[in-house]
PDB file of C-alpha atoms in Angstrom:
ATOM      1  CA  UNK A   1       0.000   0.000   0.000  1.00 81.00           C
ATOM      2  CA  UNK A   2       0.878   3.653  -0.061  1.00 84.00           C
ATOM      3  CA  UNK A   3       3.473   4.800   2.467  1.00 89.00           C
ATOM      4  CA  UNK A   4       5.716   7.683   3.451  1.00 93.00           C
ATOM      5  CA  UNK A   5       9.208   7.421   4.884  1.00 95.00           C
ATOM      6  CA  UNK A   6      10.932  10.420   6.383  1.00 94.00           C
ATOM      7  CA  UNK A   7      14.234  10.802   8.147  1.00 89.00           C
ATOM      8  CA  UNK A   8      14.303  10.010  11.817  1.00 85.00           C
ATOM      9  CA  UNK A   9      14.877  12.788  14.252  1.00 85.00           C
ATOM     10  CA  UNK A  10      15.469  14.613  16.317  1.00 93.00           C
ATOM     11  CA  UNK A  11      17.382  17.147  14.293  1.00 95.00           C
ATOM     12  CA  UNK A  12      19.217  19.873  16.162  1.00 97.00           C
ATOM     13  CA  UNK A  13      20.592  22.885  14.305  1.00 97.00           C
ATOM     14  CA  UNK A  14      22.005  26.265  15.125  1.00 97.00           C
ATOM     15  CA  UNK A  15      20.145  29.348  14.017  1.00 97.00           C
ATOM     16  CA  UNK A  16      20.796  30.283  10.363  1.00 96.00           C
ATOM     17  CA  UNK A  17      21.889  26.748   9.468  1.00 97.00           C
ATOM     18  CA  UNK A  18      20.626  24.981   6.347  1.00 97.00           C
ATOM     19  CA  UNK A  19      17.867  22.436   6.845  1.00 97.00           C
ATOM     20  CA  UNK A  20      17.014  19.331   4.852  1.00 97.00           C
ATOM     21  CA  UNK A  21      14.470  16.770   5.971  1.00 97.00           C
ATOM     22  CA  UNK A  22      14.258  13.833   3.595  1.00 97.00           C
ATOM     23  CA  UNK A  23      10.966  12.312   2.569  1.00 97.00           C
ATOM     24  CA  UNK A  24      10.311   9.505   0.113  1.00 97.00           C
ATOM     25  CA  UNK A  25       7.048   7.892  -0.767  1.00 95.00           C
ATOM     26  CA  UNK A  26       5.474   4.829  -2.306  1.00 93.00           C
ATOM     27  CA  UNK A  27       2.162   5.287  -4.027  1.00 89.00           C
ATOM     28  CA  UNK A  28       0.019   4.072  -6.851  1.00 82.00           C
ATOM     29  CA  UNK A  29      -1.274   6.715  -9.179  1.00 80.00           C
ATOM     30  CA  UNK A  30      -0.371  10.352  -8.798  1.00 81.00           C
ATOM     31  CA  UNK A  31      -0.725  11.516  -5.206  1.00 88.00           C
ATOM     32  CA  UNK A  32      -0.516  15.035  -3.888  1.00 89.00           C
ATOM     33  CA  UNK A  33       2.322  15.606  -1.430  1.00 93.00           C
ATOM     34  CA  UNK A  34       2.345  17.723   1.705  1.00 94.00           C
ATOM     35  CA  UNK A  35       4.480  18.957   4.531  1.00 96.00           C
ATOM     36  CA  UNK A  36       2.615  19.637   7.749  1.00 94.00           C
ATOM     37  CA  UNK A  37       4.144  21.290  10.809  1.00 95.00           C
ATOM     38  CA  UNK A  38       3.143  20.857  14.442  1.00 91.00           C
ATOM     39  CA  UNK A  39       4.355  23.577  16.781  1.00 91.00           C
ATOM     40  CA  UNK A  40       4.471  22.777  20.500  1.00 84.00           C
ATOM     41  CA  UNK A  41       0.978  22.646  21.950  1.00 77.00           C
ATOM     42  CA  UNK A  42      -0.740  23.266  18.620  1.00 82.00           C
ATOM     43  CA  UNK A  43      -2.471  21.251  15.925  1.00 83.00           C
ATOM     44  CA  UNK A  44      -0.923  20.288  12.615  1.00 89.00           C
ATOM     45  CA  UNK A  45      -0.789  23.086  10.067  1.00 90.00           C
ATOM     46  CA  UNK A  46      -0.231  22.778   6.358  1.00 91.00           C
ATOM     47  CA  UNK A  47       3.213  24.164   5.547  1.00 95.00           C
ATOM     48  CA  UNK A  48       3.318  23.543   1.809  1.00 95.00           C
ATOM     49  CA  UNK A  49       2.016  21.220  -0.860  1.00 92.00           C
ATOM     50  CA  UNK A  50       2.595  20.045  -4.418  1.00 93.00           C
ATOM     51  CA  UNK A  51      -0.033  18.362  -6.514  1.00 88.00           C
ATOM     52  CA  UNK A  52       1.930  17.107  -9.520  1.00 88.00           C
ATOM     53  CA  UNK A  53       5.408  16.121 -10.609  1.00 92.00           C
ATOM     54  CA  UNK A  54       8.018  18.907 -10.714  1.00 95.00           C
ATOM     55  CA  UNK A  55       5.791  21.264  -8.726  1.00 94.00           C
ATOM     56  CA  UNK A  56       7.612  23.204  -6.043  1.00 97.00           C
ATOM     57  CA  UNK A  57       5.735  24.055  -2.880  1.00 95.00           C
ATOM     58  CA  UNK A  58       7.009  26.951  -0.805  1.00 96.00           C
ATOM     59  CA  UNK A  59       6.014  28.858   2.299  1.00 96.00           C
ATOM     60  CA  UNK A  60       7.793  30.787   5.080  1.00 95.00           C
ATOM     61  CA  UNK A  61      11.164  30.158   3.440  1.00 97.00           C
ATOM     62  CA  UNK A  62      10.608  26.409   3.232  1.00 98.00           C
ATOM     63  CA  UNK A  63      10.615  24.626  -0.120  1.00 98.00           C
ATOM     64  CA  UNK A  64       9.999  21.115  -1.408  1.00 98.00           C
ATOM     65  CA  UNK A  65       9.925  19.803  -4.971  1.00 98.00           C
ATOM     66  CA  UNK A  66       7.789  16.874  -6.106  1.00 96.00           C
ATOM     67  CA  UNK A  67      10.284  14.482  -7.727  1.00 96.00           C
ATOM     68  CA  UNK A  68       8.483  11.631  -9.403  1.00 93.00           C
ATOM     69  CA  UNK A  69      11.650   9.998 -10.719  1.00 94.00           C
ATOM     70  CA  UNK A  70      13.075   9.626  -7.224  1.00 95.00           C
ATOM     71  CA  UNK A  71       9.680   9.490  -5.445  1.00 95.00           C
ATOM     72  CA  UNK A  72      10.869  12.192  -3.092  1.00 97.00           C
ATOM     73  CA  UNK A  73       9.618  15.427  -1.547  1.00 97.00           C
ATOM     74  CA  UNK A  74      12.502  16.698   0.575  1.00 98.00           C
ATOM     75  CA  UNK A  75      11.925  19.757   2.752  1.00 98.00           C
ATOM     76  CA  UNK A  76      14.580  22.490   2.706  1.00 98.00           C
ATOM     77  CA  UNK A  77      15.166  25.880   4.255  1.00 98.00           C
ATOM     78  CA  UNK A  78      18.229  27.976   3.714  1.00 97.00           C
ATOM     79  CA  UNK A  79      18.401  29.608   7.124  1.00 96.00           C
ATOM     80  CA  UNK A  80      16.410  28.256  10.054  1.00 97.00           C
ATOM     81  CA  UNK A  81      15.212  30.287  13.006  1.00 97.00           C
ATOM     82  CA  UNK A  82      14.476  29.347  16.597  1.00 97.00           C
ATOM     83  CA  UNK A  83      10.786  29.776  15.796  1.00 96.00           C
ATOM     84  CA  UNK A  84      11.030  26.912  13.282  1.00 97.00           C
ATOM     85  CA  UNK A  85      11.423  24.433  16.127  1.00 96.00           C
ATOM     86  CA  UNK A  86       8.564  21.995  15.645  1.00 96.00           C
ATOM     87  CA  UNK A  87       7.702  18.529  14.398  1.00 94.00           C
ATOM     88  CA  UNK A  88       7.489  18.217  10.614  1.00 96.00           C
ATOM     89  CA  UNK A  89       5.355  15.580   8.910  1.00 95.00           C
ATOM     90  CA  UNK A  90       5.540  14.540   5.291  1.00 96.00           C
ATOM     91  CA  UNK A  91       2.253  13.208   3.911  1.00 93.00           C
ATOM     92  CA  UNK A  92       0.579  12.088   0.733  1.00 90.00           C
ATOM     93  CA  UNK A  93      -3.011  11.882  -0.320  1.00 85.00           C
ATOM     94  CA  UNK A  94      -3.840   8.211  -0.387  1.00 63.00           C
ATOM     95  CA  UNK A  95      -6.822   8.312  -2.680  1.00 57.00           C
ATOM     96  CA  UNK A  96      -7.650  10.182  -5.802  1.00 47.00           C
ATOM     97  CA  UNK A  97     -11.263  10.642  -4.826  1.00 43.00           C
ATOM     98  CA  UNK A  98     -13.069  13.134  -2.663  1.00 41.00           C
ATOM     99  CA  UNK A  99     -12.099  11.574   0.667  1.00 52.00           C
ATOM    100  CA  UNK A 100      -8.615  13.039   0.477  1.00 56.00           C
ATOM    101  CA  UNK A 101      -7.226  10.510   2.920  1.00 75.00           C
ATOM    102  CA  UNK A 102      -3.773  11.442   4.182  1.00 86.00           C
ATOM    103  CA  UNK A 103      -0.931   9.020   4.881  1.00 88.00           C
ATOM    104  CA  UNK A 104       1.746  10.455   7.153  1.00 91.00           C
ATOM    105  CA  UNK A 105       5.385   9.810   7.810  1.00 93.00           C
ATOM    106  CA  UNK A 106       6.477   9.408  11.422  1.00 91.00           C
ATOM    107  CA  UNK A 107       7.476  13.029  11.835  1.00 93.00           C
ATOM    108  CA  UNK A 108      10.827  14.690  12.368  1.00 95.00           C
ATOM    109  CA  UNK A 109      11.400  16.857  15.398  1.00 94.00           C
ATOM    110  CA  UNK A 110      13.499  19.923  14.686  1.00 96.00           C
ATOM    111  CA  UNK A 111      15.143  21.934  17.435  1.00 96.00           C
ATOM    112  CA  UNK A 112      16.885  25.173  16.519  1.00 97.00           C
ATOM    113  CA  UNK A 113      19.309  26.618  19.050  1.00 96.00           C
ATOM    114  CA  UNK A 114      20.109  30.339  19.198  1.00 94.00           C
TER     115      UNK A 114
ATOM    116  CA  UNK B   1      -8.789  27.654   5.886  1.00 70.00           C
ATOM    117  CA  UNK B   2     -11.084  26.057   8.415  1.00 77.00           C
ATOM    118  CA  UNK B   3     -10.607  26.565  12.141  1.00 88.00           C
ATOM    119  CA  UNK B   4     -11.050  23.341  14.082  1.00 92.00           C
ATOM    120  CA  UNK B   5     -11.347  23.032  17.849  1.00 94.00           C
ATOM    121  CA  UNK B   6     -11.301  20.027  20.131  1.00 95.00           C
ATOM    122  CA  UNK B   7     -12.571  19.598  23.652  1.00 96.00           C
ATOM    123  CA  UNK B   8     -11.207  18.648  26.061  1.00 96.00           C
ATOM    124  CA  UNK B   9      -7.533  19.202  25.383  1.00 94.00           C
ATOM    125  CA  UNK B  10      -6.570  16.734  28.097  1.00 96.00           C
ATOM    126  CA  UNK B  11      -8.526  14.108  29.968  1.00 97.00           C
ATOM    127  CA  UNK B  12      -7.562  11.584  32.600  1.00 97.00           C
ATOM    128  CA  UNK B  13      -9.996   8.815  33.413  1.00 96.00           C
ATOM    129  CA  UNK B  14     -10.184   5.548  35.269  1.00 96.00           C
ATOM    130  CA  UNK B  15     -10.109   2.234  33.473  1.00 97.00           C
ATOM    131  CA  UNK B  16     -13.579   1.085  32.468  1.00 96.00           C
ATOM    132  CA  UNK B  17     -15.102   4.528  32.062  1.00 96.00           C
ATOM    133  CA  UNK B  18     -16.146   6.189  28.811  1.00 97.00           C
ATOM    134  CA  UNK B  19     -14.751   9.436  27.484  1.00 97.00           C
ATOM    135  CA  UNK B  20     -16.260  11.742  24.881  1.00 97.00           C
ATOM    136  CA  UNK B  21     -14.110  13.987  22.712  1.00 97.00           C
ATOM    137  CA  UNK B  22     -15.677  16.776  20.660  1.00 97.00           C
ATOM    138  CA  UNK B  23     -14.424  18.126  17.369  1.00 96.00           C
ATOM    139  CA  UNK B  24     -15.903  21.366  16.059  1.00 95.00           C
ATOM    140  CA  UNK B  25     -15.458  23.098  12.746  1.00 92.00           C
ATOM    141  CA  UNK B  26     -15.855  26.724  13.814  1.00 91.00           C
ATOM    142  CA  UNK B  27     -16.180  28.507  10.490  1.00 86.00           C
ATOM    143  CA  UNK B  28     -16.757  25.807   7.933  1.00 82.00           C
ATOM    144  CA  UNK B  29     -19.513  23.300   7.396  1.00 87.00           C
ATOM    145  CA  UNK B  30     -18.039  19.843   7.145  1.00 87.00           C
ATOM    146  CA  UNK B  31     -19.937  16.829   5.860  1.00 88.00           C
ATOM    147  CA  UNK B  32     -16.803  14.800   6.524  1.00 90.00           C
ATOM    148  CA  UNK B  33     -14.373  14.835   9.420  1.00 92.00           C
ATOM    149  CA  UNK B  34     -11.439  12.546  10.100  1.00 93.00           C
ATOM    150  CA  UNK B  35     -10.288  11.065  13.403  1.00 95.00           C
ATOM    151  CA  UNK B  36      -6.630  10.173  13.898  1.00 94.00           C
ATOM    152  CA  UNK B  37      -4.659   8.600  16.678  1.00 94.00           C
ATOM    153  CA  UNK B  38      -1.042   9.462  17.379  1.00 89.00           C
ATOM    154  CA  UNK B  39       1.243   7.416  19.590  1.00 81.00           C
ATOM    155  CA  UNK B  40       4.466   8.922  21.007  1.00 77.00           C
ATOM    156  CA  UNK B  41       7.125   9.233  18.315  1.00 73.00           C
ATOM    157  CA  UNK B  42       4.750   7.650  15.825  1.00 75.00           C
ATOM    158  CA  UNK B  43       2.867   8.854  12.838  1.00 82.00           C
ATOM    159  CA  UNK B  44      -0.781   9.810  12.796  1.00 87.00           C
ATOM    160  CA  UNK B  45      -2.957   6.836  12.002  1.00 89.00           C
ATOM    161  CA  UNK B  46      -6.394   7.360  10.528  1.00 89.00           C
ATOM    162  CA  UNK B  47      -9.011   5.695  12.701  1.00 92.00           C
ATOM    163  CA  UNK B  48     -12.223   6.600  10.946  1.00 92.00           C
ATOM    164  CA  UNK B  49     -14.013   8.969   8.655  1.00 91.00           C
ATOM    165  CA  UNK B  50     -17.011  10.669  10.203  1.00 91.00           C
ATOM    166  CA  UNK B  51     -19.907  11.348   7.844  1.00 88.00           C
ATOM    167  CA  UNK B  52     -22.652  13.825   8.734  1.00 88.00           C
ATOM    168  CA  UNK B  53     -26.003  12.103   8.986  1.00 85.00           C
ATOM    169  CA  UNK B  54     -24.706   8.596   8.347  1.00 87.00           C
ATOM    170  CA  UNK B  55     -22.464   5.950   9.845  1.00 89.00           C
ATOM    171  CA  UNK B  56     -18.762   6.469  10.202  1.00 92.00           C
ATOM    172  CA  UNK B  57     -16.319   4.517   8.071  1.00 91.00           C
ATOM    173  CA  UNK B  58     -13.708   2.756  10.185  1.00 93.00           C
ATOM    174  CA  UNK B  59     -10.230   1.750   9.111  1.00 90.00           C
ATOM    175  CA  UNK B  60      -9.204  -1.857   9.276  1.00 89.00           C
ATOM    176  CA  UNK B  61      -8.354  -2.957  12.795  1.00 91.00           C
ATOM    177  CA  UNK B  62     -10.292  -0.182  14.550  1.00 93.00           C
ATOM    178  CA  UNK B  63     -13.063  -1.472  16.803  1.00 93.00           C
ATOM    179  CA  UNK B  64     -16.237   0.412  15.936  1.00 92.00           C
ATOM    180  CA  UNK B  65     -17.920  -0.636  19.177  1.00 94.00           C
ATOM    181  CA  UNK B  66     -15.023   0.729  21.188  1.00 96.00           C
ATOM    182  CA  UNK B  67     -14.620   4.019  19.342  1.00 96.00           C
ATOM    183  CA  UNK B  68     -18.097   5.392  18.762  1.00 96.00           C
ATOM    184  CA  UNK B  69     -18.343   8.257  16.325  1.00 94.00           C
ATOM    185  CA  UNK B  70     -21.305  10.555  15.931  1.00 91.00           C
ATOM    186  CA  UNK B  71     -21.507  13.348  13.368  1.00 90.00           C
ATOM    187  CA  UNK B  72     -24.818  14.936  14.248  1.00 83.00           C
ATOM    188  CA  UNK B  73     -24.337  18.296  12.561  1.00 89.00           C
ATOM    189  CA  UNK B  74     -22.210  19.955   9.925  1.00 90.00           C
ATOM    190  CA  UNK B  75     -19.984  21.486  12.604  1.00 92.00           C
ATOM    191  CA  UNK B  76     -19.687  18.799  15.264  1.00 94.00           C
ATOM    192  CA  UNK B  77     -18.320  15.269  15.394  1.00 95.00           C
ATOM    193  CA  UNK B  78     -17.777  13.325  18.599  1.00 96.00           C
ATOM    194  CA  UNK B  79     -15.552  10.371  19.393  1.00 97.00           C
ATOM    195  CA  UNK B  80     -16.479   8.312  22.443  1.00 97.00           C
ATOM    196  CA  UNK B  81     -13.933   5.875  23.782  1.00 97.00           C
ATOM    197  CA  UNK B  82     -16.051   3.278  25.566  1.00 96.00           C
ATOM    198  CA  UNK B  83     -14.812   1.215  28.503  1.00 96.00           C
ATOM    199  CA  UNK B  84     -11.405   2.808  28.219  1.00 96.00           C
ATOM    200  CA  UNK B  85      -8.282   0.885  29.167  1.00 96.00           C
ATOM    201  CA  UNK B  86      -4.671   2.011  29.606  1.00 95.00           C
ATOM    202  CA  UNK B  87      -3.791   0.866  26.086  1.00 94.00           C
ATOM    203  CA  UNK B  88      -6.281   3.442  24.774  1.00 95.00           C
ATOM    204  CA  UNK B  89      -4.105   6.217  26.177  1.00 95.00           C
ATOM    205  CA  UNK B  90      -3.049   8.287  23.215  1.00 94.00           C
ATOM    206  CA  UNK B  91      -3.323  11.597  21.420  1.00 94.00           C
ATOM    207  CA  UNK B  92      -6.526  11.871  19.392  1.00 96.00           C
ATOM    208  CA  UNK B  93      -6.732  14.408  16.598  1.00 95.00           C
ATOM    209  CA  UNK B  94      -9.581  15.355  14.310  1.00 95.00           C
ATOM    210  CA  UNK B  95      -9.458  17.131  10.988  1.00 93.00           C
ATOM    211  CA  UNK B  96     -11.702  18.712   8.397  1.00 91.00           C
ATOM    212  CA  UNK B  97     -10.973  18.403   4.666  1.00 86.00           C
ATOM    213  CA  UNK B  98     -10.414  21.575   2.689  1.00 80.00           C
ATOM    214  CA  UNK B  99     -12.551  22.902  -0.098  1.00 72.00           C
ATOM    215  CA  UNK B 100     -10.519  20.884  -2.590  1.00 66.00           C
ATOM    216  CA  UNK B 101     -10.541  17.539  -0.765  1.00 57.00           C
ATOM    217  CA  UNK B 102      -9.297  15.628  -3.763  1.00 58.00           C
ATOM    218  CA  UNK B 103      -5.949  17.291  -3.196  1.00 64.00           C
ATOM    219  CA  UNK B 104      -5.869  15.938   0.336  1.00 70.00           C
ATOM    220  CA  UNK B 105      -5.527  19.188   2.272  1.00 80.00           C
ATOM    221  CA  UNK B 106      -6.949  18.968   5.777  1.00 87.00           C
ATOM    222  CA  UNK B 107      -7.303  21.344   8.717  1.00 89.00           C
ATOM    223  CA  UNK B 108      -6.462  19.836  12.067  1.00 92.00           C
ATOM    224  CA  UNK B 109      -7.691  20.359  15.583  1.00 93.00           C
ATOM    225  CA  UNK B 110      -5.161  20.807  18.386  1.00 91.00           C
ATOM    226  CA  UNK B 111      -5.693  17.268  19.649  1.00 94.00           C
ATOM    227  CA  UNK B 112      -6.882  15.638  22.868  1.00 96.00           C
ATOM    228  CA  UNK B 113      -4.470  13.835  25.165  1.00 94.00           C
ATOM    229  CA  UNK B 114      -6.249  10.858  26.786  1.00 96.00           C
ATOM    230  CA  UNK B 115      -4.677   9.130  29.758  1.00 96.00           C
ATOM    231  CA  UNK B 116      -6.391   6.061  31.164  1.00 96.00           C
ATOM    232  CA  UNK B 117      -5.282   5.010  34.623  1.00 95.00           C
TER     233      UNK B 117
END
């Protein structure tokens, strides 16, 4: 079945460091891909998305490109801030129909030190 | 996007009791809501899809008699954990699909931490 694999955490970086969180997927058909972020004490929020191959999602300085050839959707940010400390989840839409079921990776906890 | 609330945010109960968790879509009418369960350091696992005015659809392996779901209105879905046991302790999260559900975007509540003693 469909699945998402993302790099294990936790990841600890200094402020202004470069961030990459790897995400690969297995899916039939052509899923949409997402990065969700969960800040401490809050619900998951959509960070960015891409709905077809070669699309680049971007938001708040974060970027991810839908790579069909490598079945990947790696999250990157050029210069992280302390406020980026959170848990990041890669996800794909499991079905093509109206249910929009999401399949999540295990999450990667990011801690950014000043 | 939709604003989703959950109540309570935390609940502690004794083994054998039932607990009700509410999920509200505050500014968006939702015919469908999703219920997830999240274990520590684990991914979110879809438990069931709540359908307004009809029965919920449960994922394989989820006991429908244990996790009762009611979606009585377009803004409220409830999850009742019946005869709770310590192994039911978890983080329960609900979500509402976006206007373009075929793209999979969902709006999540803040979650409810259930601890069963």
